[in-house]
Coordinates of C-alpha atoms in Angstrom, one line a residue:
Chain A
M1305 CA -33.5 25.2 -33.9
Q1306 CA -31.5 23.1 -31.2
K1307 CA -33.4 20.4 -29.2
N1308 CA -33.6 21.4 -25.7
T1309 CA -36.1 18.7 -24.4
F1310 CA -35.5 15.1 -23.6
K1311 CA -37.1 12.5 -22.2
G1312 CA -36.0 9.3 -20.4
R1313 CA -36.6 6.5 -18.3
V1314 CA -37.3 7.4 -14.4
I1315 CA -35.4 5.3 -12.0
A1316 CA -36.3 7.8 -9.0
G1317 CA -38.7 10.6 -9.8
G1318 CA -39.1 14.3 -9.0
D1319 CA -39.6 17.7 -9.8
L1320 CA -36.4 19.6 -9.5
T1321 CA -34.6 22.7 -11.3
G1322 CA -30.9 23.3 -11.1
E1323 CA -27.6 23.5 -12.5
A1324 CA -25.7 20.8 -14.9
V1325 CA -22.5 19.5 -14.5
V1326 CA -21.5 17.3 -17.5
S1327 CA -19.2 14.5 -17.8
H1328 CA -18.6 13.3 -21.4
Q1329 CA -16.8 10.1 -20.6
G1330 CA -18.0 7.7 -18.0
L1331 CA -18.2 8.9 -14.2
N1332 CA -15.6 7.0 -11.8
T1333 CA -17.7 7.3 -8.8
L1334 CA -15.3 6.1 -6.1
A1335 CA -12.4 8.7 -8.1
T1336 CA -14.9 11.5 -8.1
F1337 CA -16.2 11.2 -4.6
Q1338 CA -14.0 9.6 -2.4
K1339 CA -11.8 12.5 -1.4
S1340 CA -14.6 14.7 -0.5
A1341 CA -16.4 11.9 1.2
L1342 CA -12.9 10.7 3.2
K1343 CA -12.5 14.1 4.8
N1344 CA -16.6 14.5 5.7
A1345 CA -16.2 17.5 4.0
K1346 CA -19.6 19.4 4.0
Q1347 CA -19.5 19.4 -0.2
I1348 CA -18.0 17.1 -2.7
I1349 CA -15.6 18.6 -5.2
G1350 CA -14.6 16.2 -8.1
S1351 CA -11.5 14.3 -7.2
D1352 CA -11.1 12.1 -10.6
Q1353 CA -7.8 13.1 -11.7
N1354 CA -8.9 11.3 -14.9
N1355 CA -11.9 13.3 -15.7
P1356 CA -11.0 17.0 -16.4
D1357 CA -15.2 17.5 -16.8
V1358 CA -15.7 17.3 -13.3
Y1359 CA -12.1 17.4 -11.4
G1360 CA -12.3 20.2 -9.2
K1361 CA -16.0 21.0 -9.5
V1362 CA -18.4 21.4 -7.0
L1363 CA -21.0 18.3 -7.2
T1364 CA -23.2 18.7 -4.1
G1365 CA -26.5 19.8 -5.3
K1366 CA -25.8 19.6 -8.4
I1367 CA -27.5 17.8 -12.0
L1368 CA -25.0 15.4 -12.5
C1369 CA -25.0 14.6 -16.3
L1370 CA -23.0 11.8 -17.3
P1371 CA -23.4 8.3 -20.0
I1372 CA -22.9 5.9 -17.2
T1373 CA -20.5 5.2 -14.4
I1374 CA -17.3 3.4 -14.3
G1375 CA -14.5 1.6 -12.0
S1376 CA -14.8 0.3 -8.5
T1377 CA -17.6 -1.8 -7.4
T1378 CA -17.8 0.0 -4.3
G1379 CA -19.6 2.6 -6.7
G1380 CA -23.0 1.8 -5.3
L1381 CA -22.0 2.1 -1.9
V1382 CA -20.1 5.3 -2.5
I1383 CA -23.7 6.7 -4.1
Q1384 CA -25.5 5.5 -0.8
T1385 CA -22.8 6.9 1.6
I1386 CA -22.7 10.5 0.2
C1387 CA -26.8 10.5 0.1
Q1388 CA -26.5 9.3 3.8
M1389 CA -24.2 12.5 4.5
G1390 CA -26.4 14.6 2.4
I1391 CA -23.7 16.1 0.1
N1392 CA -24.9 13.9 -3.1
P1393 CA -25.8 15.6 -6.3
S1394 CA -29.6 16.0 -6.8
A1395 CA -30.2 14.3 -9.6
L1396 CA -28.1 11.7 -11.9
L1397 CA -28.9 12.2 -15.6
F1398 CA -28.0 9.3 -17.8
S1399 CA -27.5 9.6 -21.5
Q1400 CA -27.4 6.0 -21.8
E1401 CA -29.2 2.8 -19.9
I1402 CA -28.0 3.4 -16.4
D1403 CA -25.0 1.2 -15.2
S1404 CA -25.5 -1.7 -12.5
L1405 CA -23.3 0.1 -9.6
A1406 CA -24.9 3.3 -10.0
L1407 CA -28.7 1.9 -10.0
S1408 CA -27.6 0.0 -7.0
G1409 CA -26.3 3.0 -5.5
V1410 CA -29.8 5.1 -6.4
I1411 CA -32.1 2.1 -4.8
L1412 CA -29.7 1.6 -2.0
A1413 CA -30.2 5.2 -1.1
H1414 CA -34.1 5.4 -1.6
I1415 CA -34.7 2.0 0.2
W1416 CA -32.2 2.2 3.0
E1417 CA -31.4 6.1 3.5
E1418 CA -34.8 7.2 2.3
S1419 CA -32.9 9.7 0.1
P1420 CA -34.8 11.9 -2.3
I1421 CA -32.0 11.7 -5.2
I1422 CA -33.5 11.8 -8.7
A1423 CA -32.4 9.5 -11.2
I1424 CA -33.3 9.1 -14.9
D1425 CA -31.5 7.1 -17.7
K1426 CA -31.9 6.6 -21.5
L1427 CA -32.0 10.4 -22.4
G1428 CA -29.8 10.0 -25.3
D1429 CA -26.5 10.6 -27.1
D1430 CA -28.1 14.2 -28.1
F1431 CA -28.8 15.3 -24.5
L1432 CA -25.0 14.6 -23.8
N1433 CA -24.0 16.4 -26.7
T1434 CA -26.0 19.4 -25.9
V1435 CA -26.3 20.0 -22.3
K1436 CA -23.4 21.7 -21.0
T1437 CA -21.9 22.5 -17.6
G1438 CA -23.6 25.4 -16.2
D1439 CA -26.8 25.0 -17.9
K1440 CA -30.2 25.5 -15.8
L1441 CA -32.2 22.1 -16.2
Q1442 CA -35.7 21.6 -15.1
I1443 CA -36.5 17.9 -14.4
K1444 CA -40.0 16.5 -14.2
A1445 CA -41.3 13.4 -12.3
D1446 CA -42.1 11.8 -15.6
G1447 CA -38.6 12.1 -16.8
T1448 CA -38.5 14.9 -18.9
V1449 CA -35.8 17.1 -19.0
C1450 CA -35.7 20.5 -20.2
I1451 CA -32.4 23.0 -20.5
V1452 CA -34.0 26.5 -19.4
S1453 CA -31.3 28.4 -20.3
D1454 CA -27.5 28.4 -21.2
Chain B
M37 CA -39.6 -9.6 -12.5
K38 CA -41.7 -12.7 -12.3
L39 CA -41.1 -13.6 -8.4
T40 CA -42.0 -17.2 -6.7
T41 CA -44.7 -18.0 -4.0
E42 CA -41.3 -17.8 -1.7
E43 CA -39.9 -14.9 -3.1
K44 CA -43.5 -12.8 -3.0
E45 CA -43.7 -14.0 0.8
I46 CA -40.2 -12.9 2.0
L47 CA -41.0 -9.5 0.2
N48 CA -44.3 -9.3 2.2
G49 CA -42.5 -9.8 5.5
S50 CA -42.4 -13.8 6.4
Q51 CA -38.9 -13.8 7.4
G52 CA -38.9 -10.1 9.1
E53 CA -38.5 -6.9 8.1
T54 CA -35.0 -6.9 7.1
M55 CA -34.9 -9.6 5.1
A56 CA -38.2 -8.0 3.4
K57 CA -36.2 -5.0 2.5
I58 CA -33.2 -7.0 1.3
M59 CA -35.5 -8.8 -1.3
K60 CA -37.1 -5.5 -1.9
T61 CA -33.7 -4.3 -2.8
L62 CA -33.1 -7.2 -5.3
V63 CA -36.3 -7.0 -6.7
M64 CA -36.3 -3.2 -7.6
F65 CA -32.7 -3.5 -8.9
G66 CA -33.7 -6.5 -11.0
D67 CA -36.9 -5.0 -12.3
M68 CA -34.7 -1.6 -13.2
A69 CA -32.2 -3.8 -15.1
G70 CA -34.8 -5.3 -17.0
A71 CA -34.6 -9.0 -15.1
K72 CA -37.4 -11.3 -15.4
R73 CA -36.5 -13.7 -12.4
L74 CA -34.1 -14.1 -10.0
V75 CA -32.1 -17.4 -10.4
P76 CA -30.0 -19.3 -7.7
V77 CA -26.5 -18.3 -6.9
T78 CA -24.3 -21.3 -7.5
H79 CA -21.4 -20.7 -5.6
E80 CA -19.7 -18.8 -2.6
G81 CA -19.5 -15.1 -2.6
H82 CA -16.9 -12.3 -2.3
L83 CA -17.6 -8.7 -1.0
V84 CA -16.0 -5.9 -2.0
T85 CA -16.5 -3.8 1.3
S86 CA -13.5 -5.4 3.8
F87 CA -12.9 -1.7 5.4
G88 CA -14.0 -0.3 8.4
I89 CA -13.9 3.5 7.0
S90 CA -15.7 5.1 9.8
L91 CA -17.8 7.6 7.3
I92 CA -19.3 4.5 5.5
K93 CA -21.8 4.5 8.3
P94 CA -24.8 3.0 6.2
L95 CA -22.8 -0.3 6.0
F96 CA -22.2 -0.7 9.9
R97 CA -25.6 0.1 10.3
I98 CA -27.4 -2.3 7.8
M99 CA -24.7 -5.5 9.2
D100 CA -26.1 -4.4 12.8
E101 CA -29.5 -4.5 11.5
I102 CA -29.1 -8.2 9.8
I103 CA -27.2 -9.3 12.6
D104 CA -29.4 -8.1 15.2
A105 CA -32.5 -9.9 12.9
G106 CA -30.8 -13.1 13.2
I107 CA -29.8 -13.6 9.1
K108 CA -27.0 -15.2 8.2
S109 CA -25.7 -15.7 4.5
K110 CA -26.9 -18.6 2.7
W111 CA -23.7 -18.5 1.0
Q112 CA -20.3 -17.8 2.9
F113 CA -18.1 -15.4 1.4
T114 CA -14.7 -13.9 0.8
A115 CA -14.0 -10.0 1.1
D116 CA -11.2 -7.7 -0.5
P117 CA -8.0 -7.1 1.4
R118 CA -7.8 -5.4 5.0
P119 CA -6.6 -1.8 5.0
I120 CA -3.9 -2.0 7.6
D121 CA -1.0 -3.8 8.5
Y122 CA 1.7 -2.2 10.9
K123 CA 4.0 -5.1 11.0
N124 CA 4.8 -5.0 7.2
V125 CA 3.9 -1.5 6.3
K126 CA 5.2 0.7 9.0
C127 CA 3.6 4.1 10.2
N128 CA 4.7 6.6 12.4
V129 CA 2.7 7.7 15.3
L130 CA 0.6 10.2 13.8
N131 CA -0.5 7.9 10.4
K132 CA -1.3 5.5 13.0
L133 CA -3.5 7.4 14.8
V134 CA -5.3 8.5 11.6
F135 CA -5.8 5.2 10.4
S136 CA -6.7 3.6 13.8
K137 CA -8.8 6.1 15.0
I138 CA -10.1 8.2 12.2
M139 CA -10.2 6.4 8.7
Y140 CA -10.5 2.5 9.7
G141 CA -11.7 3.1 13.2
Q142 CA -14.5 0.8 12.7
Q143 CA -12.3 -2.2 11.3
K144 CA -12.7 -4.1 14.2
R145 CA -16.1 -3.8 14.5
Y146 CA -16.7 -4.4 10.6
E147 CA -14.4 -7.4 10.9
E148 CA -17.0 -9.1 13.8
Q149 CA -20.0 -8.4 11.8
L150 CA -18.3 -9.9 8.9
Q151 CA -17.8 -13.1 10.6
K152 CA -21.3 -13.2 12.1
V153 CA -23.1 -13.0 9.0
G154 CA -21.0 -15.2 6.9
L155 CA -17.7 -14.5 6.2
R156 CA -16.0 -17.8 5.2
K157 CA -12.5 -17.8 7.3
P158 CA -10.7 -15.0 9.4
S159 CA -8.2 -14.7 7.3
D160 CA -10.1 -14.4 3.9
F161 CA -9.3 -11.0 3.2
T162 CA -7.7 -10.5 -0.7
C163 CA -9.0 -9.4 -3.9
T164 CA -7.6 -12.5 -5.6
C165 CA -10.1 -14.9 -3.9
Y166 CA -10.5 -16.8 -7.1
L167 CA -6.9 -18.2 -6.8
P168 CA -6.2 -21.6 -6.1
E169 CA -4.4 -21.0 -2.9
V170 CA -7.3 -19.2 -1.6
G171 CA -9.8 -21.7 -3.0
N172 CA -13.2 -19.4 -3.6
T173 CA -12.7 -20.6 -7.4
P174 CA -15.9 -21.2 -9.3
K175 CA -16.3 -23.3 -12.1
M176 CA -17.5 -22.5 -15.8
G177 CA -21.2 -21.5 -15.6
D178 CA -21.5 -21.0 -11.9
I179 CA -23.8 -17.9 -10.6
L180 CA -22.0 -15.6 -8.4
S181 CA -23.1 -12.7 -6.3
W182 CA -19.7 -10.9 -6.2
A183 CA -18.3 -7.7 -6.3
E184 CA -14.7 -6.3 -6.8
S185 CA -14.4 -5.5 -10.0
S186 CA -11.1 -7.0 -10.6
A187 CA -12.2 -10.4 -9.1
V188 CA -15.7 -9.9 -11.3
V189 CA -13.7 -9.9 -14.7
Y190 CA -11.3 -12.3 -13.7
A191 CA -14.2 -14.9 -12.6
N192 CA -16.5 -14.2 -16.2
S193 CA -13.5 -14.1 -18.6
V194 CA -11.0 -16.8 -17.6
L195 CA -13.0 -19.0 -15.4
G196 CA -16.6 -18.5 -17.5
A197 CA -18.4 -18.0 -14.4
R198 CA -21.5 -15.7 -14.6
C199 CA -21.7 -12.5 -12.4
N200 CA -22.4 -8.7 -12.8
R201 CA -20.4 -6.1 -11.9
N202 CA -22.6 -5.8 -8.6
S203 CA -21.8 -3.2 -6.1
G204 CA -21.0 -3.3 -2.6
M205 CA -24.0 -4.3 -0.4
I206 CA -26.1 -5.9 -3.5
D207 CA -22.9 -8.5 -3.2
L208 CA -24.0 -9.6 0.2
F209 CA -27.8 -9.4 0.0
G210 CA -27.2 -11.7 -3.2
N211 CA -25.6 -14.3 -1.0
I212 CA -28.1 -13.9 2.0
I213 CA -31.1 -14.7 -0.3
G214 CA -29.0 -16.9 -2.6
K215 CA -30.5 -15.6 -5.6
V216 CA -29.5 -12.8 -7.9
P217 CA -31.8 -10.7 -10.7
E218 CA -31.2 -12.7 -14.1
F219 CA -29.8 -9.8 -16.6
G220 CA -26.6 -8.6 -18.1
L221 CA -23.6 -10.9 -18.1
L222 CA -25.9 -13.7 -16.6
L223 CA -27.5 -13.9 -19.9
D224 CA -25.7 -15.6 -23.2
E225 CA -26.8 -12.9 -25.7
N226 CA -24.8 -10.2 -23.4
R227 CA -21.7 -12.4 -23.1
E228 CA -21.1 -11.8 -27.2
A229 CA -18.6 -9.0 -27.9
N230 CA -19.3 -6.1 -29.4
W231 CA -15.6 -5.2 -29.6
V232 CA -13.2 -6.4 -31.2
V233 CA -9.7 -5.3 -30.1
N234 CA -6.7 -6.2 -32.7
I235 CA -3.4 -6.4 -30.8
K236 CA -0.7 -4.9 -33.5
T237 CA 2.3 -4.3 -30.8
T238 CA 5.6 -6.2 -31.6
T239 CA 5.7 -7.5 -28.2
L240 CA 3.6 -8.4 -25.4
P241 CA 2.2 -5.3 -23.8
E242 CA 2.5 -4.4 -20.5
A243 CA -0.7 -6.0 -18.8
Q244 CA -1.8 -3.0 -17.0
V245 CA -1.5 -0.3 -19.9
L246 CA -3.3 -2.6 -22.2
G247 CA -6.4 -3.2 -19.8
S248 CA -6.1 0.4 -19.3
A249 CA -6.2 1.5 -22.9
I250 CA -9.1 -1.5 -23.7
G251 CA -11.3 0.2 -20.4
M252 CA -10.9 3.5 -21.7
A253 CA -12.2 2.9 -25.3
V254 CA -14.7 0.0 -24.7
G255 CA -16.3 1.6 -21.3
D256 CA -18.9 -1.5 -20.5
G257 CA -18.6 -2.9 -23.5
V258 CA -17.3 -6.9 -24.2
P259 CA -14.0 -7.2 -26.3
F260 CA -13.0 -10.1 -28.0
I261 CA -8.9 -9.5 -28.3
K262 CA -7.2 -11.0 -31.4
G263 CA -3.4 -11.4 -31.7
L264 CA -2.7 -11.8 -27.8
D265 CA -2.1 -15.2 -27.8
K266 CA 0.5 -14.8 -30.2
F267 CA 2.4 -13.6 -27.4
L268 CA 0.8 -15.4 -24.6
G269 CA 0.3 -18.8 -26.3
K270 CA -2.6 -21.1 -26.0
E271 CA -2.8 -22.5 -22.6
L272 CA -4.1 -20.8 -19.3
D273 CA -1.4 -21.4 -17.3
A274 CA -0.3 -19.5 -14.0
K275 CA 1.5 -16.8 -15.9
T276 CA -0.9 -16.2 -18.4
C277 CA -3.9 -16.3 -15.8
A278 CA -1.7 -13.7 -13.7
Y279 CA -1.1 -11.3 -16.9
L280 CA -5.1 -11.6 -17.7
K281 CA -5.8 -10.8 -13.7
D282 CA -3.6 -7.7 -14.2
M283 CA -5.2 -6.7 -17.7
G284 CA -8.6 -7.2 -16.4
A285 CA -8.4 -5.3 -13.3
A286 CA -7.3 -2.3 -15.2
S287 CA -9.9 -2.8 -18.0
A288 CA -12.4 -2.7 -15.2
S289 CA -11.1 0.5 -13.4
N290 CA -10.5 2.8 -16.3
G291 CA -13.6 1.4 -17.6
A292 CA -16.4 -0.8 -16.7
V293 CA -15.4 -4.2 -18.3
G294 CA -17.0 -7.2 -16.7
L295 CA -16.0 -9.4 -19.3
F296 CA -13.5 -10.0 -22.2
H297 CA -12.6 -12.9 -24.5
V298 CA -9.3 -13.6 -25.6
Q299 CA -8.8 -15.6 -28.8
N300 CA -7.9 -19.2 -28.4
L301 CA -7.3 -18.7 -24.6
T302 CA -10.3 -17.9 -22.6
P303 CA -12.7 -20.3 -22.0
E304 CA -16.1 -19.0 -24.1
A305 CA -13.7 -17.8 -26.7
I306 CA -12.2 -21.6 -26.9
Q307 CA -15.4 -22.9 -27.2
K308 CA -17.3 -20.6 -29.5
G309 CA -14.5 -19.1 -31.5
T310 CA -15.4 -16.1 -33.6
A311 CA -18.9 -16.9 -33.5
I312 CA -19.3 -15.2 -30.0
I313 CA -18.5 -11.8 -31.7
K314 CA -21.8 -9.8 -32.3
T315 CA -22.5 -8.6 -35.9
S316 CA -21.3 -5.1 -36.6
P317 CA -19.0 -5.0 -33.9
K318 CA -16.6 -1.8 -33.1
H319 CA -13.3 -2.2 -33.8
L320 CA -9.8 -0.8 -31.8
D321 CA -6.4 -1.4 -33.2
I322 CA -3.6 -1.5 -30.1
T323 CA -0.1 -0.5 -31.4
D324 CA 3.1 0.4 -29.5
E325 CA 2.1 4.2 -30.2
Y326 CA -1.2 4.0 -29.1
L327 CA -0.1 2.4 -25.8
Q328 CA 2.9 4.7 -25.3
N329 CA 0.0 7.5 -25.8
V330 CA -2.0 5.9 -23.1
Y331 CA 0.9 6.0 -20.8
N332 CA 2.4 9.2 -21.4
N333 CA -1.1 10.7 -20.8
Y334 CA -1.3 9.1 -17.2
P335 CA -1.7 12.1 -14.9
V336 CA 1.2 12.5 -12.4
L337 CA -0.3 13.9 -9.0
W338 CA 3.0 14.3 -6.9
K339 CA 3.4 18.3 -5.6
N340 CA 6.7 17.8 -6.7
Q341 CA 7.1 16.3 -9.6
N342 CA 10.8 15.6 -9.2
A343 CA 10.6 14.1 -6.0
K344 CA 12.4 10.6 -5.0
P345 CA 10.0 8.2 -4.4
T346 CA 9.8 6.8 -0.8
L347 CA 7.7 4.0 -1.0
C348 CA 7.0 1.7 -3.8
F349 CA 3.8 -0.6 -3.8
I350 CA 3.9 -4.3 -6.2
G351 CA 0.3 -6.3 -5.8
C352 CA -2.8 -4.4 -6.9
P353 CA -4.4 -6.7 -7.3
H354 CA -2.9 -8.9 -5.2
L355 CA -0.1 -11.3 -6.4
S356 CA -0.1 -14.8 -7.8
L357 CA 2.2 -17.4 -6.4
E358 CA 3.5 -17.6 -9.9
Q359 CA 4.3 -13.4 -9.9
L360 CA 5.9 -13.3 -6.4
V361 CA 8.3 -16.0 -7.5
D362 CA 9.0 -14.1 -10.8
W363 CA 9.6 -10.9 -9.2
T364 CA 12.1 -12.1 -6.8
H365 CA 14.3 -13.8 -9.7
R366 CA 14.0 -10.4 -11.4
L367 CA 15.2 -8.2 -8.7
T368 CA 17.9 -10.5 -7.4
V369 CA 19.2 -10.7 -10.9
A370 CA 18.9 -6.9 -11.4
L371 CA 20.4 -5.8 -7.8
Q372 CA 23.3 -8.6 -8.8
E373 CA 23.9 -6.8 -11.9
N374 CA 24.4 -3.4 -10.1
N375 CA 26.3 -4.8 -7.2
K376 CA 23.6 -4.0 -4.6
K377 CA 22.2 -6.4 -2.0
K378 CA 18.9 -4.3 -0.5
L379 CA 16.6 -2.4 -2.9
A380 CA 16.8 1.2 -3.1
I381 CA 13.3 2.2 -1.8
R382 CA 11.1 0.7 0.4
T383 CA 9.0 -1.6 -1.1
I384 CA 5.8 -3.9 -0.2
F385 CA 4.4 -6.9 -2.3
T386 CA 1.2 -7.6 -1.5
T387 CA -0.4 -10.8 -1.9
S388 CA -3.2 -12.9 0.1
P389 CA -2.4 -14.6 3.2
A390 CA -3.0 -18.2 1.6
V391 CA -0.8 -17.2 -1.5
L392 CA 1.8 -15.9 1.4
Q393 CA 1.9 -19.1 2.9
A394 CA 2.5 -21.0 -0.2
F395 CA 5.3 -18.9 -1.1
Q396 CA 6.8 -18.8 2.4
K397 CA 7.4 -22.9 2.0
K398 CA 9.6 -21.7 -1.3
H399 CA 13.2 -20.9 -1.5
E400 CA 12.4 -17.4 -3.5
Y401 CA 10.6 -16.2 0.0
Q402 CA 13.9 -15.7 2.0
Q403 CA 15.5 -14.0 -1.2
L404 CA 13.0 -11.8 -1.6
I405 CA 13.1 -10.7 2.3
D406 CA 16.7 -10.1 1.9
T407 CA 16.8 -7.7 -0.5
G408 CA 14.6 -5.8 2.0
A409 CA 11.3 -6.1 0.7
K410 CA 8.1 -6.7 2.9
I411 CA 5.5 -8.9 1.9
S412 CA 1.7 -7.9 3.5
S413 CA -2.1 -9.4 2.7
I414 CA -3.4 -5.3 2.9
C415 CA -4.8 -3.5 0.3
P416 CA -2.4 -0.7 -0.9
L417 CA -5.5 1.5 -2.3
M418 CA -6.8 1.6 1.1
Y419 CA -3.2 2.2 2.4
T420 CA -2.5 5.1 0.0
N421 CA -6.0 6.4 -0.7
N422 CA -5.9 8.9 2.4
P423 CA -5.0 12.6 2.9
I424 CA -1.3 11.6 4.9
A425 CA -0.3 8.6 2.4
G426 CA -1.5 10.5 -0.4
K427 CA 1.1 13.6 0.0
K428 CA 4.0 10.9 0.0
P429 CA 5.7 10.1 -3.3
I430 CA 5.1 6.7 -4.0
I431 CA 5.3 4.7 -7.2
T432 CA 3.4 1.4 -8.1
N433 CA 3.2 -0.7 -11.3
S434 CA -0.6 -1.1 -10.8
N435 CA -2.6 0.9 -13.3
K436 CA -5.6 0.3 -10.5
L437 CA -3.7 2.2 -7.5
R438 CA -2.9 5.0 -9.8
T439 CA -6.1 5.7 -10.9
Y440 CA -7.7 5.7 -7.3
S441 CA -4.6 7.4 -5.3
G442 CA -1.6 9.7 -5.8
A443 CA 0.4 7.1 -6.5
R444 CA 2.8 7.3 -9.9
Y445 CA 2.6 4.1 -12.4
Y446 CA 5.7 3.0 -14.0
Q447 CA 6.0 -0.1 -16.2
D448 CA 7.5 -3.1 -14.2
A449 CA 10.9 -2.8 -16.2
E450 CA 11.4 0.6 -15.0
I451 CA 10.1 -0.4 -11.4
V452 CA 13.1 -2.6 -11.5
D453 CA 15.7 -0.4 -12.7
I454 CA 14.2 2.3 -9.7
L455 CA 14.3 -0.3 -6.9
C456 CA 17.9 -1.3 -7.8
G457 CA 19.3 2.0 -8.3
K458 CA 19.8 1.9 -12.0
K459 CA 17.3 4.8 -12.4
E460 CA 15.9 7.5 -10.6
G461 CA 12.4 7.4 -10.1
K462 CA 10.8 10.9 -9.9

């Protein structure tokens, strides 16, 4: 039977149920979020041409599942800004240890924007191999993530 | 993290609420990253945020808060390039309106904020602050609070300084406090290579494609690159440094590489040799076919794939003096061979204000200008990364620019052929 419950480390906790969008490759924060943010759009549509997993997908309010973030060191400020704009994914679930840029973004969003964005890391490779875009996920404040249904 | 008495006092508000929030940010950052303490920054800073994009409201608001609290950065800093230069990168009326009033409407305000907080000089806007002409050049072992992925990877790899891939805002906060959390690339054990990359190409690979291939494969790993010294030699001269600058930038934008070692070339690879490779590293063989495949898979985002390019950017990251001279020689020869005097496409070379000043003293400067080329110190990424410029068929030799904009990538030799009218870019 396939495992459907995973436990990670809480970076910024909370309880949430929502829909997953999965990036199997490192998510380029600037390339993914910039287009919608620069247009002052009401929601983010993934704009990274090099990442077919998220390109063209709505990310606002979704649970973004990823290994780490990559790319420009504006990454943290980009996360902070989309949180300030209120168009951020509701949660970031990292299979690996969170990278310094995403970590900065989550902390900046919490301290300076009082954003409720959830972040959990170290969920493991199994998590990213199991979860699929469109899955319903339940996140608990202790860092537990359940795939509720396909 | 274990904090000193002074650090605890700042955290508790001894230097005001804003300093307490800045310290809280660094402490949370360090705690979650596994740092045990804060360590002193030992060299000037570099900030990735140089652009007054109106929508980045948190940046301007926090800068105002810092200024209102009377805070000056402990370490002065340089910053990434400005986004606009109407003199050398001409825009039509609509473009100017969008750039000045909408996109970069906060530019003047933000530059004033930077100067109040600690910008080293009003002209200090470049992504290549580490070049000798600019002079923000750390020495081996220096602890930095820098952002700008291409500058961080260069400082770590080519100069042997120590810096994490910090985010915008965190870079400034580290320079204000004068300390950064000690984790990641600040520690010896994390500077060891966990990848061995074997270069098995028949010629020197294009730096931007090689960096891209490495970044895609290793992600945030630390690669030890073997076989590159066969082509580059064993001396970190200006040409080799420029190659590593471009390779590193591509590895940091197509991956998250913050440090690489090149056998027999970069300082820690020379100092420690293969002992710097961890046990059981992952392996990557790079062949001509591998790189060709990477290149062939770059998506072309132009609406009309066969459009004739109208603009070319060369210099992301900013060009070194040696690169400007080299491009001048290559284009001059190619134009002569094709019986042309002017470049076929409007072409902008980008470099730092300090390197431009040095280039202007060389006879090649006038030669390059005579080809019709313009030289600017803007950030091509900031120029192209907007809805108006994004629709133009722009070409570039920068993999980083390709990654973040609709610009189409060509290798250097192809760019020369296109600019000289020998080959039609499309």
